[in-house]
Structure formats: structure tokens, C-alpha cells
PDB file of C-alpha atoms in Angstrom:
ATOM      1  CA  MET A1459       0.235  -0.139  -0.034  1.00  0.00           C
ATOM      2  CA  LEU A1460       1.319   3.412  -0.945  1.00  0.00           C
ATOM      3  CA  ILE A1461       0.621   6.491   0.912  1.00  0.00           C
ATOM      4  CA  ASN A1462       1.172  10.134  -0.765  1.00  0.00           C
ATOM      5  CA  LEU A1463       2.978  12.245   1.453  1.00  0.00           C
ATOM      6  CA  THR A1464       2.577  15.439  -0.331  1.00  0.00           C
ATOM      7  CA  ASP A1465      -0.336  16.565   1.950  1.00  0.00           C
ATOM      8  CA  VAL A1466       1.985  15.879   5.109  1.00  0.00           C
ATOM      9  CA  LEU A1467       4.615  17.948   3.428  1.00  0.00           C
ATOM     10  CA  SER A1468       2.556  20.889   2.652  1.00  0.00           C
ATOM     11  CA  CYS A1469       2.908  22.367   6.223  1.00  0.00           C
ATOM     12  CA  GLU A1470       5.110  22.126   8.855  1.00  0.00           C
ATOM     13  CA  GLU A1471       4.087  20.195  11.942  1.00  0.00           C
ATOM     14  CA  LYS A1472       1.248  18.497  10.237  1.00  0.00           C
ATOM     15  CA  THR A1473       0.385  15.018  11.104  1.00  0.00           C
ATOM     16  CA  VAL A1474      -2.001  12.987   9.237  1.00  0.00           C
ATOM     17  CA  MET A1475      -3.473   9.690  10.581  1.00  0.00           C
ATOM     18  CA  CYS A1476      -3.867   6.966   8.162  1.00  0.00           C
ATOM     19  CA  LYS A1477      -5.891   3.482   8.804  1.00  0.00           C
ATOM     20  CA  VAL A1478      -3.195   1.091   7.106  1.00  0.00           C
ATOM     21  CA  SER A1479      -4.156  -2.812   6.137  1.00  0.00           C
ATOM     22  CA  LEU A1480      -1.043  -4.879   5.385  1.00  0.00           C
ATOM     23  CA  GLU A1481      -1.320  -6.340   1.867  1.00  0.00           C
ATOM     24  CA  GLN A1482       1.492  -9.040   2.156  1.00  0.00           C
ATOM     25  CA  GLU A1483       0.193 -12.547   2.617  1.00  0.00           C
ATOM     26  CA  SER A1484       3.685 -13.839   3.619  1.00  0.00           C
ATOM     27  CA  PHE A1485       7.012 -12.757   4.707  1.00  0.00           C
ATOM     28  CA  ASP A1486       9.574 -13.741   2.028  1.00  0.00           C
ATOM     29  CA  SER A1487      13.217 -13.635   3.090  1.00  0.00           C
ATOM     30  CA  ASP A1488      16.617 -15.505   2.685  1.00  0.00           C
ATOM     31  CA  LEU A1489      15.282 -17.353   5.746  1.00  0.00           C
ATOM     32  CA  GLY A1490      12.361 -18.718   3.696  1.00  0.00           C
ATOM     33  CA  ASN A1491       8.578 -18.044   3.182  1.00  0.00           C
ATOM     34  CA  PHE A1492       6.452 -17.711   6.301  1.00  0.00           C
ATOM     35  CA  PRO A1493       2.681 -17.381   5.815  1.00  0.00           C
ATOM     36  CA  ILE A1494       1.331 -14.493   7.498  1.00  0.00           C
ATOM     37  CA  ALA A1495      -1.504 -15.827   9.719  1.00  0.00           C
ATOM     38  CA  GLU A1496      -2.950 -12.877  11.308  1.00  0.00           C
ATOM     39  CA  LYS A1497      -2.781  -9.230  10.342  1.00  0.00           C
ATOM     40  CA  ALA A1498      -5.076  -6.378  11.909  1.00  0.00           C
ATOM     41  CA  PRO A1499      -5.401  -2.948  10.273  1.00  0.00           C
ATOM     42  CA  PHE A1500      -3.537  -0.337  12.469  1.00  0.00           C
ATOM     43  CA  GLU A1501      -3.079   3.379  12.740  1.00  0.00           C
ATOM     44  CA  LEU A1502      -0.142   5.027  11.164  1.00  0.00           C
ATOM     45  CA  ALA A1503       0.997   8.728  11.916  1.00  0.00           C
ATOM     46  CA  VAL A1504       3.150  10.818   9.702  1.00  0.00           C
ATOM     47  CA  THR A1505       4.273  14.142  11.017  1.00  0.00           C
ATOM     48  CA  ASN A1506       5.986  16.919   9.335  1.00  0.00           C
ATOM     49  CA  LEU A1507       8.950  17.916  11.577  1.00  0.00           C
ATOM     50  CA  GLY A1508      10.117  20.654   9.153  1.00  0.00           C
ATOM     51  CA  GLY A1509      13.007  20.821   6.703  1.00  0.00           C
ATOM     52  CA  LYS A1510      11.588  17.773   4.675  1.00  0.00           C
ATOM     53  CA  LYS A1511      11.953  15.608   7.874  1.00  0.00           C
ATOM     54  CA  LEU A1512       9.119  13.123   8.675  1.00  0.00           C
ATOM     55  CA  ARG A1513       8.400  11.140  11.688  1.00  0.00           C
ATOM     56  CA  ILE A1514       6.637   7.735  10.971  1.00  0.00           C
ATOM     57  CA  ALA A1515       4.957   6.256  13.823  1.00  0.00           C
ATOM     58  CA  GLY A1516       2.703   3.319  14.716  1.00  0.00           C
ATOM     59  CA  ARG A1517       2.061   0.046  16.164  1.00  0.00           C
ATOM     60  CA  ALA A1518       1.048  -3.269  14.094  1.00  0.00           C
ATOM     61  CA  LYS A1519       0.063  -6.512  15.232  1.00  0.00           C
ATOM     62  CA  LEU A1520       0.455  -9.734  13.084  1.00  0.00           C
ATOM     63  CA  ALA A1521       1.111 -13.454  13.425  1.00  0.00           C
ATOM     64  CA  VAL A1522       3.544 -15.275  11.286  1.00  0.00           C
ATOM     65  CA  VAL A1523       3.821 -19.027  10.939  1.00  0.00           C
ATOM     66  CA  ILE A1524       7.132 -20.114  11.733  1.00  0.00           C
ATOM     67  CA  PRO A1525       8.818 -23.773  11.976  1.00  0.00           C
ATOM     68  CA  CYS A1526       9.894 -24.761  15.590  1.00  0.00           C
ATOM     69  CA  ASP A1527      13.579 -24.774  15.700  1.00  0.00           C
ATOM     70  CA  ARG A1528      13.763 -28.027  17.187  1.00  0.00           C
ATOM     71  CA  CYS A1529      10.817 -30.010  15.652  1.00  0.00           C
ATOM     72  CA  LEU A1530       9.744 -28.293  12.728  1.00  0.00           C
ATOM     73  CA  GLU A1531       6.109 -28.139  13.556  1.00  0.00           C
ATOM     74  CA  ASN A1532       4.504 -24.913  12.381  1.00  0.00           C
ATOM     75  CA  VAL A1533       4.039 -22.338  15.025  1.00  0.00           C
ATOM     76  CA  LYS A1534       1.877 -19.022  14.860  1.00  0.00           C
ATOM     77  CA  THR A1535       4.254 -16.689  16.226  1.00  0.00           C
ATOM     78  CA  PRO A1536       2.654 -13.355  17.532  1.00  0.00           C
ATOM     79  CA  LEU A1537       4.932 -10.152  16.444  1.00  0.00           C
ATOM     80  CA  VAL A1538       4.265  -6.800  17.805  1.00  0.00           C
ATOM     81  CA  LEU A1539       5.927  -3.880  15.662  1.00  0.00           C
ATOM     82  CA  VAL A1540       6.524  -0.558  17.378  1.00  0.00           C
ATOM     83  CA  ILE A1541       7.316   1.957  14.416  1.00  0.00           C
ATOM     84  CA  ASP A1542       9.075   5.060  15.171  1.00  0.00           C
ATOM     85  CA  ARG A1543      11.114   6.465  12.347  1.00  0.00           C
ATOM     86  CA  GLU A1544      12.624   9.735  11.302  1.00  0.00           C
ATOM     87  CA  VAL A1545      13.100  10.075   7.463  1.00  0.00           C
ATOM     88  CA  ASP A1546      15.118  13.127   5.982  1.00  0.00           C
ATOM     89  CA  LEU A1547      13.777  13.239   2.359  1.00  0.00           C
ATOM     90  CA  GLU A1548      16.517  15.561   1.322  1.00  0.00           C
ATOM     91  CA  GLN A1549      19.528  13.285   2.484  1.00  0.00           C
ATOM     92  CA  THR A1550      21.091  11.767  -0.549  1.00  0.00           C
ATOM     93  CA  ALA A1551      21.994   8.201  -1.405  1.00  0.00           C
ATOM     94  CA  GLU A1552      25.575   8.347  -0.242  1.00  0.00           C
ATOM     95  CA  GLY A1553      24.524  10.254   3.112  1.00  0.00           C
ATOM     96  CA  ARG A1554      22.015   7.243   3.642  1.00  0.00           C
ATOM     97  CA  ILE A1555      24.822   4.767   3.316  1.00  0.00           C
ATOM     98  CA  GLU A1556      27.005   6.566   5.314  1.00  0.00           C
ATOM     99  CA  ASP A1557      24.656   6.850   8.283  1.00  0.00           C
ATOM    100  CA  LEU A1558      23.670   3.167   7.682  1.00  0.00           C
ATOM    101  CA  ASP A1559      19.961   4.525   7.159  1.00  0.00           C
ATOM    102  CA  GLU A1560      17.730   2.062   5.312  1.00  0.00           C
ATOM    103  CA  THR A1561      14.839   4.132   3.909  1.00  0.00           C
ATOM    104  CA  ASP A1562      13.833   2.110   0.983  1.00  0.00           C
ATOM    105  CA  PHE A1563      10.253   2.409   1.957  1.00  0.00           C
ATOM    106  CA  VAL A1564      10.080   6.068   0.923  1.00  0.00           C
ATOM    107  CA  ILE A1565      10.022   6.414  -3.101  1.00  0.00           C
ATOM    108  CA  GLY A1566       9.997  10.125  -3.930  1.00  0.00           C
ATOM    109  CA  TYR A1567       6.741  11.435  -2.140  1.00  0.00           C
ATOM    110  CA  ASN A1568       5.058   8.038  -1.660  1.00  0.00           C
ATOM    111  CA  LEU A1569       5.590   5.759   1.682  1.00  0.00           C
ATOM    112  CA  ASP A1570       5.414   2.015   0.775  1.00  0.00           C
ATOM    113  CA  VAL A1571       3.652   0.508   3.922  1.00  0.00           C
ATOM    114  CA  ASP A1572       4.540  -3.057   2.870  1.00  0.00           C
ATOM    115  CA  LYS A1573       8.384  -2.125   2.614  1.00  0.00           C
ATOM    116  CA  LEU A1574       8.054  -0.671   6.072  1.00  0.00           C
ATOM    117  CA  ILE A1575       6.529  -3.605   7.609  1.00  0.00           C
ATOM    118  CA  TYR A1576       8.780  -5.869   5.870  1.00  0.00           C
ATOM    119  CA  SER A1577      11.823  -4.090   7.479  1.00  0.00           C
ATOM    120  CA  GLU A1578      10.152  -3.954  10.826  1.00  0.00           C
ATOM    121  CA  ILE A1579       9.627  -7.758  10.886  1.00  0.00           C
ATOM    122  CA  LEU A1580      13.070  -8.443   9.583  1.00  0.00           C
ATOM    123  CA  VAL A1581      14.289  -6.596  12.672  1.00  0.00           C
ATOM    124  CA  ASN A1582      11.917  -8.031  15.340  1.00  0.00           C
ATOM    125  CA  TRP A1583      12.360 -11.573  13.841  1.00  0.00           C
ATOM    126  CA  PRO A1584      12.624 -13.882  16.725  1.00  0.00           C
ATOM    127  CA  MET A1585      15.990 -15.613  17.557  1.00  0.00           C
ATOM    128  CA  LYS A1586      14.442 -18.942  18.195  1.00  0.00           C
ATOM    129  CA  THR A1587      10.956 -20.351  17.707  1.00  0.00           C
ATOM    130  CA  LEU A1588       9.831 -23.196  19.848  1.00  0.00           C
ATOM    131  CA  CYS A1589       6.353 -25.008  19.723  1.00  0.00           C
ATOM    132  CA  ARG A1590       6.738 -25.169  23.487  1.00  0.00           C
ATOM    133  CA  GLU A1591       9.551 -24.840  26.069  1.00  0.00           C
ATOM    134  CA  ASP A1592       9.979 -28.892  26.577  1.00  0.00           C
ATOM    135  CA  CYS A1593      10.242 -29.781  22.889  1.00  0.00           C
ATOM    136  CA  LYS A1594      11.972 -32.735  22.440  1.00  0.00           C
ATOM    137  CA  GLY A1595      12.962 -32.108  18.847  1.00  0.00           C
ATOM    138  CA  ILE A1596      13.175 -35.092  15.964  1.00  0.00           C
ATOM    139  CA  CYS A1597      14.991 -38.130  16.123  1.00  0.00           C
ATOM    140  CA  ARG A1598      18.827 -37.835  14.609  1.00  0.00           C
ATOM    141  CA  LYS A1599      18.302 -41.317  12.941  1.00  0.00           C
ATOM    142  CA  CYS A1600      14.661 -41.462  11.496  1.00  0.00           C
ATOM    143  CA  GLY A1601      13.353 -38.092  11.852  1.00  0.00           C
ATOM    144  CA  ALA A1602      10.392 -38.745  13.877  1.00  0.00           C
ATOM    145  CA  ASN A1603       8.937 -36.140  16.089  1.00  0.00           C
ATOM    146  CA  LEU A1604       9.755 -37.193  19.716  1.00  0.00           C
ATOM    147  CA  ASN A1605       7.053 -34.817  20.847  1.00  0.00           C
ATOM    148  CA  HIS A1606       4.517 -37.592  19.637  1.00  0.00           C
ATOM    149  CA  GLY A1607       6.463 -40.426  21.421  1.00  0.00           C
ATOM    150  CA  GLU A1608       9.844 -42.339  21.126  1.00  0.00           C
ATOM    151  CA  CYS A1609      10.603 -43.985  17.874  1.00  0.00           C
ATOM    152  CA  GLY A1610      12.543 -46.816  19.006  1.00  0.00           C
ATOM    153  CA  CYS A1611      15.715 -46.003  17.411  1.00  0.00           C
ATOM    154  CA  ASP A1612      18.941 -46.682  19.373  1.00  0.00           C
ATOM    155  CA  THR A1613      20.057 -43.342  20.768  1.00  0.00           C
ATOM    156  CA  ALA A1614      23.405 -44.570  22.137  1.00  0.00           C
ATOM    157  CA  GLU A1615      26.109 -41.891  21.545  1.00  0.00           C
ATOM    158  CA  LEU A1616      29.652 -43.234  21.226  1.00  0.00           C
ATOM    159  CA  ASP A1617      32.424 -40.932  22.066  1.00  0.00           C
ATOM    160  CA  PRO A1618      33.798 -40.126  18.625  1.00  0.00           C
ATOM    161  CA  ARG A1619      37.353 -40.940  19.915  1.00  0.00           C
ATOM    162  CA  MET A1620      36.389 -44.624  20.354  1.00  0.00           C
ATOM    163  CA  ALA A1621      35.150 -45.038  16.927  1.00  0.00           C
ATOM    164  CA  VAL A1622      38.405 -46.642  15.444  1.00  0.00           C
ATOM    165  CA  ILE A1623      37.939 -49.342  18.463  1.00  0.00           C
ATOM    166  CA  ALA A1624      34.242 -49.837  17.347  1.00  0.00           C
ATOM    167  CA  GLU A1625      34.992 -50.282  13.982  1.00  0.00           C
ATOM    168  CA  ILE A1626      37.571 -52.977  14.880  1.00  0.00           C
ATOM    169  CA  PHE A1627      35.119 -54.928  17.101  1.00  0.00           C
ATOM    170  CA  LYS A1628      32.489 -54.700  14.399  1.00  0.00           C
ATOM    171  CA  ASN A1629      34.832 -56.203  11.776  1.00  0.00           C
ATOM    172  CA  SER A1630      36.140 -58.846  14.051  1.00  0.00           C
ATOM    173  CA  HIS A1631      32.770 -60.514  14.198  1.00  0.00           C
TER     174      HIS A1631
END
């Protein structure tokens, strides 16, 4: 969704409130493709700070389906995005690179809400997602989900330093 910023830029200290609906159906990144399970419309406030500087503020709630890091079951993960950004429309591309400012969501006098939300999701992405705190994960041998019960595989872990001796005993039979 694009929001035209010319109305906000017409007068200093002017604030425009927008009711915004996210158009994205999934979050696609190098991490993978994650469906957005829930998304609620949210209020976005754009304020002219003077000198072609804008403050973009809002709060968005959504839920993304992310696989559990241990057992790979899908987990609906809620994300609360608190948006509070200052954008200088007069800053050059080189100046943005020097300041490490990633404002690719402002194109000319338009604000691309989907790109803004994408960057906020990326910053707020959870480091670890678990279906539950005591998730047992998957079997290293057969891949069965151990939360549903034991798989019956031999889970004895031998010391890798003893591998040579174990190989000798295995070949002697």
C-alpha cells in the first residue's frame, strides 16, 4: 500500500493519521517463506518535523507461521511491531549509506507501507522459535517427532574418539 506524503509535506508540524491494512500474505526473505496468519489494520501517524523531515509512528500486530527450531512443527508466532522512524527526504543516497539509514520504504513522495512493515518484521524476527519450552525435537536417525512419542531408534551416542576401536570390534565378528 502506498501513502502519498505531499499532504503532510504541505505544512510544518502537520500530522496525518492513516488506517493501514497490510497487503502482504507472507514474509519472504533469505530465511524462507513464512505465511502471515493474522494481520489487523493499524493506525500510522506521519508528522512533518520541518525541513523535509518526517516522523513515521505506529504499532502493528500480526502473527507469522514459523517452523519450530527443534521439531519443525508450524508455530503461529505473534509479532508486535512498534514503528518510530525519522526520515530525511533531502538526504542523498550516499548520505544514507554513511548513516546506515535504510529508508527504501520512501519512494519520492510516497510511503510504501509493505516495505516499511517488511523491514520492521526483519528487525523483530525471533532468534529462536519453539512450539513449547520442553520440545524434544526430532530423532537424529529416523526424523520422527519425539513430542509424539519415542521412535524406538538406538540413541546411544558413542565417543567419537572411540570410533576406531568400535570399527575394529565390528569387523572382528
